[in-house]
PDB file of C-alpha atoms in Angstrom:
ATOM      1  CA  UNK P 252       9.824 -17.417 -18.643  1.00 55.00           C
ATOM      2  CA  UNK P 253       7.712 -16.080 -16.103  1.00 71.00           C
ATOM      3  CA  UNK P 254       9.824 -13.643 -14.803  1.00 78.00           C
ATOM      4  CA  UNK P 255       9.116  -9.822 -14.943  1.00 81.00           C
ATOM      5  CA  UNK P 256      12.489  -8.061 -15.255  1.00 82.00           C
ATOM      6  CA  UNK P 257      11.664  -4.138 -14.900  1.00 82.00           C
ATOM      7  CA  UNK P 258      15.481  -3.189 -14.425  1.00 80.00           C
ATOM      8  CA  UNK P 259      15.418   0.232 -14.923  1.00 83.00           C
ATOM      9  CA  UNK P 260      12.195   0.981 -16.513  1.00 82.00           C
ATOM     10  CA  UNK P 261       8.640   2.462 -15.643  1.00 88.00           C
ATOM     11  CA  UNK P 262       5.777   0.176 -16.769  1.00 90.00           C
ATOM     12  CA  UNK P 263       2.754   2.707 -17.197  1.00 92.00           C
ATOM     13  CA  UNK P 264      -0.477   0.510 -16.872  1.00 92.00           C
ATOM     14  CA  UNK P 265      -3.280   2.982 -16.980  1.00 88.00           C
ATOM     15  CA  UNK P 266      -6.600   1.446 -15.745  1.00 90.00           C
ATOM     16  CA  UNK P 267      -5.253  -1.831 -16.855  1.00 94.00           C
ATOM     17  CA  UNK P 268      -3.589  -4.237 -13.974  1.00 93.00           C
ATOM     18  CA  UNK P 269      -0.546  -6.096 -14.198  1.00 89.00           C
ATOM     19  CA  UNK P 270      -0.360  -9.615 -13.166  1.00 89.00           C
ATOM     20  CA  UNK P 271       2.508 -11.365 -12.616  1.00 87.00           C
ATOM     21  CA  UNK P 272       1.814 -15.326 -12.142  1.00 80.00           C
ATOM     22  CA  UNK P 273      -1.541 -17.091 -13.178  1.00 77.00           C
ATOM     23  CA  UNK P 274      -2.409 -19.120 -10.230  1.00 74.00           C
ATOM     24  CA  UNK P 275      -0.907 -20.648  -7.111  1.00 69.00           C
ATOM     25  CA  UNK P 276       0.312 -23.262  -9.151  1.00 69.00           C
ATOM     26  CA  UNK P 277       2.394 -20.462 -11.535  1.00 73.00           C
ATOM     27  CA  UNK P 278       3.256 -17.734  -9.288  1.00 74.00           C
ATOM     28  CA  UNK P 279       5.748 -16.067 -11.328  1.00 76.00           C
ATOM     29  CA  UNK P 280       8.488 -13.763 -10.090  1.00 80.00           C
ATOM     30  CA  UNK P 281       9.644  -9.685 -10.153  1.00 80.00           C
ATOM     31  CA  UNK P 282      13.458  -8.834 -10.595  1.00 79.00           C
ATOM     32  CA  UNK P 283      13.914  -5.105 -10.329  1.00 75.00           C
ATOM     33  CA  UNK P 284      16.525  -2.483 -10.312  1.00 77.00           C
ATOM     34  CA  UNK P 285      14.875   1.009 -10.210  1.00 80.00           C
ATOM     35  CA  UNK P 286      11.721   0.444 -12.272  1.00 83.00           C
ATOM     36  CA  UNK P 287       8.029   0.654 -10.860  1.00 90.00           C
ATOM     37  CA  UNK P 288       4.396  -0.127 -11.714  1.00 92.00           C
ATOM     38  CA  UNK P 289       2.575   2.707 -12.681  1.00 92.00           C
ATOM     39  CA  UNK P 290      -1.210   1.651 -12.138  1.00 92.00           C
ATOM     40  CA  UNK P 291      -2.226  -1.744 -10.923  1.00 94.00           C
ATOM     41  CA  UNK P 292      -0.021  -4.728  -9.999  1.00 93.00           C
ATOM     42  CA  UNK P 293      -1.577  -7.867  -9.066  1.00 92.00           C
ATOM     43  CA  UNK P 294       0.790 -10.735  -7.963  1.00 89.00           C
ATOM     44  CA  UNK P 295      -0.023 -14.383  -7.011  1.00 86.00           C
ATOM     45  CA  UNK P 296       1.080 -15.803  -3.738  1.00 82.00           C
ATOM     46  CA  UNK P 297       1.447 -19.476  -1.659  1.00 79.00           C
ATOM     47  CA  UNK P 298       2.565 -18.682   1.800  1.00 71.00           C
ATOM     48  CA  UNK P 299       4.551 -21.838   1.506  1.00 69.00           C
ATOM     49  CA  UNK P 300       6.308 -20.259  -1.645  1.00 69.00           C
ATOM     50  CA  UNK P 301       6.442 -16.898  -1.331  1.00 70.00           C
ATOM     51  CA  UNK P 302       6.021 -15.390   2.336  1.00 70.00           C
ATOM     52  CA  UNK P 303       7.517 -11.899   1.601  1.00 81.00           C
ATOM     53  CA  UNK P 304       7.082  -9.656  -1.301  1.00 86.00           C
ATOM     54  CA  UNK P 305       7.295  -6.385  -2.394  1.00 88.00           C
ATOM     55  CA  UNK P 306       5.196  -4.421  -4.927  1.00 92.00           C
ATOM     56  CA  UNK P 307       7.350  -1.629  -6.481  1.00 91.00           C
ATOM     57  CA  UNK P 308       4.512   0.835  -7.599  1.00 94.00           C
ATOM     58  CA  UNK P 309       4.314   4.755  -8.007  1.00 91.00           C
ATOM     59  CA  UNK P 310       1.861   7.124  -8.625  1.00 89.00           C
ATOM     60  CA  UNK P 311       1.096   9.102 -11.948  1.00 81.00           C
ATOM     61  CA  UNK P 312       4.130  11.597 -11.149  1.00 80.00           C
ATOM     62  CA  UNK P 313       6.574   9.122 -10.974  1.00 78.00           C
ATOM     63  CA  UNK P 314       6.794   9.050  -7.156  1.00 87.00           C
ATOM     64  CA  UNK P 315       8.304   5.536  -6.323  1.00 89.00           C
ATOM     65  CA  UNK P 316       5.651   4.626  -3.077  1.00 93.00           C
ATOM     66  CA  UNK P 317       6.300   0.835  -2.873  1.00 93.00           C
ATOM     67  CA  UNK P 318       4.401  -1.600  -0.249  1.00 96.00           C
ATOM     68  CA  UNK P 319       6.290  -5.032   1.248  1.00 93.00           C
ATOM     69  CA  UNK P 320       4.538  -7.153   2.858  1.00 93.00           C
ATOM     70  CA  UNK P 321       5.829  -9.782   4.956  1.00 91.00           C
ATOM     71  CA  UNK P 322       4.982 -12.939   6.990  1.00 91.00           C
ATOM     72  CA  UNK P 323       2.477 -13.798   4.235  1.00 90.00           C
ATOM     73  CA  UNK P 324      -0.504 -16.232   5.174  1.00 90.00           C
ATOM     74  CA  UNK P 325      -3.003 -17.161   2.376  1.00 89.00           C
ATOM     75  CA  UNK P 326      -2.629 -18.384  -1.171  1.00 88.00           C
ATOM     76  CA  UNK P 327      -4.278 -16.142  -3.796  1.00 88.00           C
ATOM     77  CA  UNK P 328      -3.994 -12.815  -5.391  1.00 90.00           C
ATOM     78  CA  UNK P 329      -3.001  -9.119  -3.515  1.00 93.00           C
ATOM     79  CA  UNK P 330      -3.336  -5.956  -5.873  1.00 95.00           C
ATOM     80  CA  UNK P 331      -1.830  -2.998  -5.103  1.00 96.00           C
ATOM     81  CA  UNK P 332      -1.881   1.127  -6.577  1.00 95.00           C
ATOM     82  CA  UNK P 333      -0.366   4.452  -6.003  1.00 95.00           C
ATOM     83  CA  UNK P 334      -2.723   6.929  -6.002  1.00 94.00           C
ATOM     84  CA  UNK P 335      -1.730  10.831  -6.403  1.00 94.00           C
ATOM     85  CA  UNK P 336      -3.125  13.090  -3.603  1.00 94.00           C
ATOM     86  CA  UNK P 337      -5.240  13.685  -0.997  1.00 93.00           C
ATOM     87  CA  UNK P 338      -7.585  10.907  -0.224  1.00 95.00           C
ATOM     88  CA  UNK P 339     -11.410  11.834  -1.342  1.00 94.00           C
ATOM     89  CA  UNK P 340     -12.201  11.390   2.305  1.00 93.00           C
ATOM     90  CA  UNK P 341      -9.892  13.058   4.270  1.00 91.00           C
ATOM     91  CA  UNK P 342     -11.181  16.007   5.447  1.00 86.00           C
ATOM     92  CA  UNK P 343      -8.064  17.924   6.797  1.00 82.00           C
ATOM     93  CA  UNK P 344      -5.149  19.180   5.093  1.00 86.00           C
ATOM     94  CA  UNK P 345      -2.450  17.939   6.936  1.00 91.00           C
ATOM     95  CA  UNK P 346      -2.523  14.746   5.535  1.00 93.00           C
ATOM     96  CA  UNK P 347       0.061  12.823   3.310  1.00 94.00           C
ATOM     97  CA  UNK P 348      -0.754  14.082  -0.437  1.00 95.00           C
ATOM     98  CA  UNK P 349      -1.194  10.353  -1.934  1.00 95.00           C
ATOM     99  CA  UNK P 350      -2.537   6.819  -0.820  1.00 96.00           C
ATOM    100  CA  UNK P 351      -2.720   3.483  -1.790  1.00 97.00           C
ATOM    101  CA  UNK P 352      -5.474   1.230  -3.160  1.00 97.00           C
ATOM    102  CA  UNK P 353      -4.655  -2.667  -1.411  1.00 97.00           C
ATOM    103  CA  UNK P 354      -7.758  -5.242  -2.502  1.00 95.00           C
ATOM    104  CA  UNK P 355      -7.518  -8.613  -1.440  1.00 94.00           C
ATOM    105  CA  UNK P 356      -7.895 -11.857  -3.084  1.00 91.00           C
ATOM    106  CA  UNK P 357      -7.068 -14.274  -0.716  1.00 89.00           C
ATOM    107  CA  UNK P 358      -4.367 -13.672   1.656  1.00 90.00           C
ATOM    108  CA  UNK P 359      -5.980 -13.716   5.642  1.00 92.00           C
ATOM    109  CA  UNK P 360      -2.993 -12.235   7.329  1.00 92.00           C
ATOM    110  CA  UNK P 361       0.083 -10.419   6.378  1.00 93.00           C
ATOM    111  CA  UNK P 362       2.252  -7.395   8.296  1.00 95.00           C
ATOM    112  CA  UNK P 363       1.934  -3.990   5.756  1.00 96.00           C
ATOM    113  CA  UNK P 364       5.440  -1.543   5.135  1.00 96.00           C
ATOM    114  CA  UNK P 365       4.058   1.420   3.439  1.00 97.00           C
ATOM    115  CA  UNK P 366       6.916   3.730   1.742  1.00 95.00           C
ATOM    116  CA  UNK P 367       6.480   7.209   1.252  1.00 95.00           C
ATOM    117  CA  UNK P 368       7.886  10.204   0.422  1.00 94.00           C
ATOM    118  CA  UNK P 369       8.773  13.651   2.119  1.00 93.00           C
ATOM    119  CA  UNK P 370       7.369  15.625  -0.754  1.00 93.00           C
ATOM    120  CA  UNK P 371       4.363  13.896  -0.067  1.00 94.00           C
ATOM    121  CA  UNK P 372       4.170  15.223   3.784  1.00 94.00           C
ATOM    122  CA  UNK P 373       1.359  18.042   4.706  1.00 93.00           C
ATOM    123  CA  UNK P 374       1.531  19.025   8.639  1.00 90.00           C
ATOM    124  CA  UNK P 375       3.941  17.281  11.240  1.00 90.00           C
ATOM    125  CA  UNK P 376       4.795  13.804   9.600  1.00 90.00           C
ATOM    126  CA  UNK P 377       5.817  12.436  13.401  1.00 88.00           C
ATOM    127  CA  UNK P 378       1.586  13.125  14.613  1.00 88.00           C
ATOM    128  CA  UNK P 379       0.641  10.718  11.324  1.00 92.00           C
ATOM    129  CA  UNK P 380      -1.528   7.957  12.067  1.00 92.00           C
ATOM    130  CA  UNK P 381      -2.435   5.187   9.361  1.00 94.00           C
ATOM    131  CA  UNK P 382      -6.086   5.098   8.445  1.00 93.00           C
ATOM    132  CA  UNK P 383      -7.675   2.956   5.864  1.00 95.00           C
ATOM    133  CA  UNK P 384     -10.793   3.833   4.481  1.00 95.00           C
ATOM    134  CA  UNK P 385     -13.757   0.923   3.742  1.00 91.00           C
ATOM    135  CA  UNK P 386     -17.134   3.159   4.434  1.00 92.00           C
ATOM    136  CA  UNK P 387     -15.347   4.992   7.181  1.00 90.00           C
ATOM    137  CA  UNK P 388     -11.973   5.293   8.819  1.00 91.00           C
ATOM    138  CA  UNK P 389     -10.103   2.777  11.148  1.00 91.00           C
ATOM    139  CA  UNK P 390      -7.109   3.130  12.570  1.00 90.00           C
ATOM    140  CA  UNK P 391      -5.081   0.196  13.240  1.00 90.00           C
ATOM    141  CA  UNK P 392      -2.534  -0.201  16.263  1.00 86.00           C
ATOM    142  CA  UNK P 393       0.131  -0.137  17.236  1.00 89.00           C
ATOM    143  CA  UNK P 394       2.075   0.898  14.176  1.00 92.00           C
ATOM    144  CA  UNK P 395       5.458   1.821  13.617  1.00 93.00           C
ATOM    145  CA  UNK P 396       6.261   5.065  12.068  1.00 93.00           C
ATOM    146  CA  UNK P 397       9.301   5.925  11.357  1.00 94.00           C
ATOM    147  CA  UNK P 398       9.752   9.636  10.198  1.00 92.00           C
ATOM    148  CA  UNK P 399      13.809   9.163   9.068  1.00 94.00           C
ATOM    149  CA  UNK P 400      12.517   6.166   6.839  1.00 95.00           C
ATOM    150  CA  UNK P 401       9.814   7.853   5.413  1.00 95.00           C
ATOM    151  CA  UNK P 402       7.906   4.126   6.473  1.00 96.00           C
ATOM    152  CA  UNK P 403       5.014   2.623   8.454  1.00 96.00           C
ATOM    153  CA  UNK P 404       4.639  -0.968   9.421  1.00 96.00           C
ATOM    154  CA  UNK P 405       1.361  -2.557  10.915  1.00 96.00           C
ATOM    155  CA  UNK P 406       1.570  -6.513  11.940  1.00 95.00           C
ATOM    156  CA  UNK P 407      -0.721  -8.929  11.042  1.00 94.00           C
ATOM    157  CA  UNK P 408      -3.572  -7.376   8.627  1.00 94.00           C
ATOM    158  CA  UNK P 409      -6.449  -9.175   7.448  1.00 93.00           C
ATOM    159  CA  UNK P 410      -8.124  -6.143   6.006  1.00 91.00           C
ATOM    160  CA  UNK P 411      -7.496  -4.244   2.950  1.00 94.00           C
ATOM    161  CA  UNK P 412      -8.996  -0.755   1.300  1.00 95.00           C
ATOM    162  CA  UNK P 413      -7.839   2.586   0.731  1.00 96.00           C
ATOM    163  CA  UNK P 414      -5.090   3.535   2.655  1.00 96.00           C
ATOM    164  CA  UNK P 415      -3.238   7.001   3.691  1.00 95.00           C
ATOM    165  CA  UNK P 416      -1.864   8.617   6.698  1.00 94.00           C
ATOM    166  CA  UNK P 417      -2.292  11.819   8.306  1.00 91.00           C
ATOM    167  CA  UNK P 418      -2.712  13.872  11.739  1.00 87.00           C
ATOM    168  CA  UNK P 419      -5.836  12.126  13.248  1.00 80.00           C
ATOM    169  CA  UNK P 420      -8.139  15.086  12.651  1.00 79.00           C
ATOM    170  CA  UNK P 421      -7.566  15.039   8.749  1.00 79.00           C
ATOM    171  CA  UNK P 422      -9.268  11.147   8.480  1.00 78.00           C
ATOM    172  CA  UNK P 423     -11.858  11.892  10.943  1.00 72.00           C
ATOM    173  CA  UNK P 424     -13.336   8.913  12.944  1.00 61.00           C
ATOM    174  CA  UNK P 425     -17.191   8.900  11.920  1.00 55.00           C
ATOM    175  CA  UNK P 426     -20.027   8.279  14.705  1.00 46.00           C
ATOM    176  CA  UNK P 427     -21.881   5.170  14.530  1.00 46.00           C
ATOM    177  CA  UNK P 428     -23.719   5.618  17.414  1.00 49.00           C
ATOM    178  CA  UNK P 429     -24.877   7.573  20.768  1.00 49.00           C
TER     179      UNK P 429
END
């Protein structure tokens, strides 16, 4: 019917990805009640259809670490994952013990609301930056953290990588030039 109905239910993917919809033309739909994505999730989207939307993954340990994002512009394809711990290329240790893999397949703007959790929290959560990770680190501002939430939000993205937060000298800033 092209509705995904996850209800109560983990969906473990493994390396495979989920995909609900199979074009702009058939975008399909997500109904949840506590369930998440386990792996990769892959959803179609129209800004003139669907301009919010939320992907309810977790990582390999269950942790529910879903991503919303909002104000959608674009038509095509966003995929999102939970990864568990540290990012390969954070350096520190205070730095939030999982991340998330966003890749892009056609969306040119859209505000990000990362969810995490406290368990998940390695130094003083309220010094966190966001970083995502292409080559080297960026840091996107402003953002809005807030620490009660366990949430970040950054408005109007257009690009997409790895993703975690942590105190700015765990995702070091490299040196392109002198």
């Amino acid at each position: 019917s092209g509705i995904l109905n996850l209800g109560n239910s983990n969906l473990v993917t493994n390396s495979n990805t989920l995909s609900i919809g199979t074009s702009i033309s058939n975008l399909g739909s997500l109904l949840l009640t506590s369930g998440k994505v386990i792996g990769n999730l892959r959803r179609w989207f129209s800004n003139s259809v669907v301009p919010n939307a939320l992907f309810p993954v977790g990582t390999s340990q269950l942790k529910y670490t879903p991503i919303t994002l909002n104000n959608i512009i674009g038509n095509g394809t966003f995929t999102v994952s939970a990864v568990p711990g540290k990012h390969p290329n954070a350096s520190g240790t205070n730095v939030l013990q999982m991340y998330w893999k966003l890749t892009n397949g056609g969306i040119t703007s859209t505000d990000l609301i990362f969810n995490y959790l406290d368990a998940d929290v390695v130094g003083d959560e309220t010094q966190y930056e966001i970083g995502r990770y292409n080559g080297s680190w960026v840091f996107p501002s402003p953002i809005i953290l807030d620490a009660l939430a366990n949430t970040v939000r950054i408005n109007g993205m257009n690009s997409f990588s790895d993703w975690t937060l942590g105190e700015p000298t765990a995702l070091p800033v490299e040196l392109s030039s002198f």
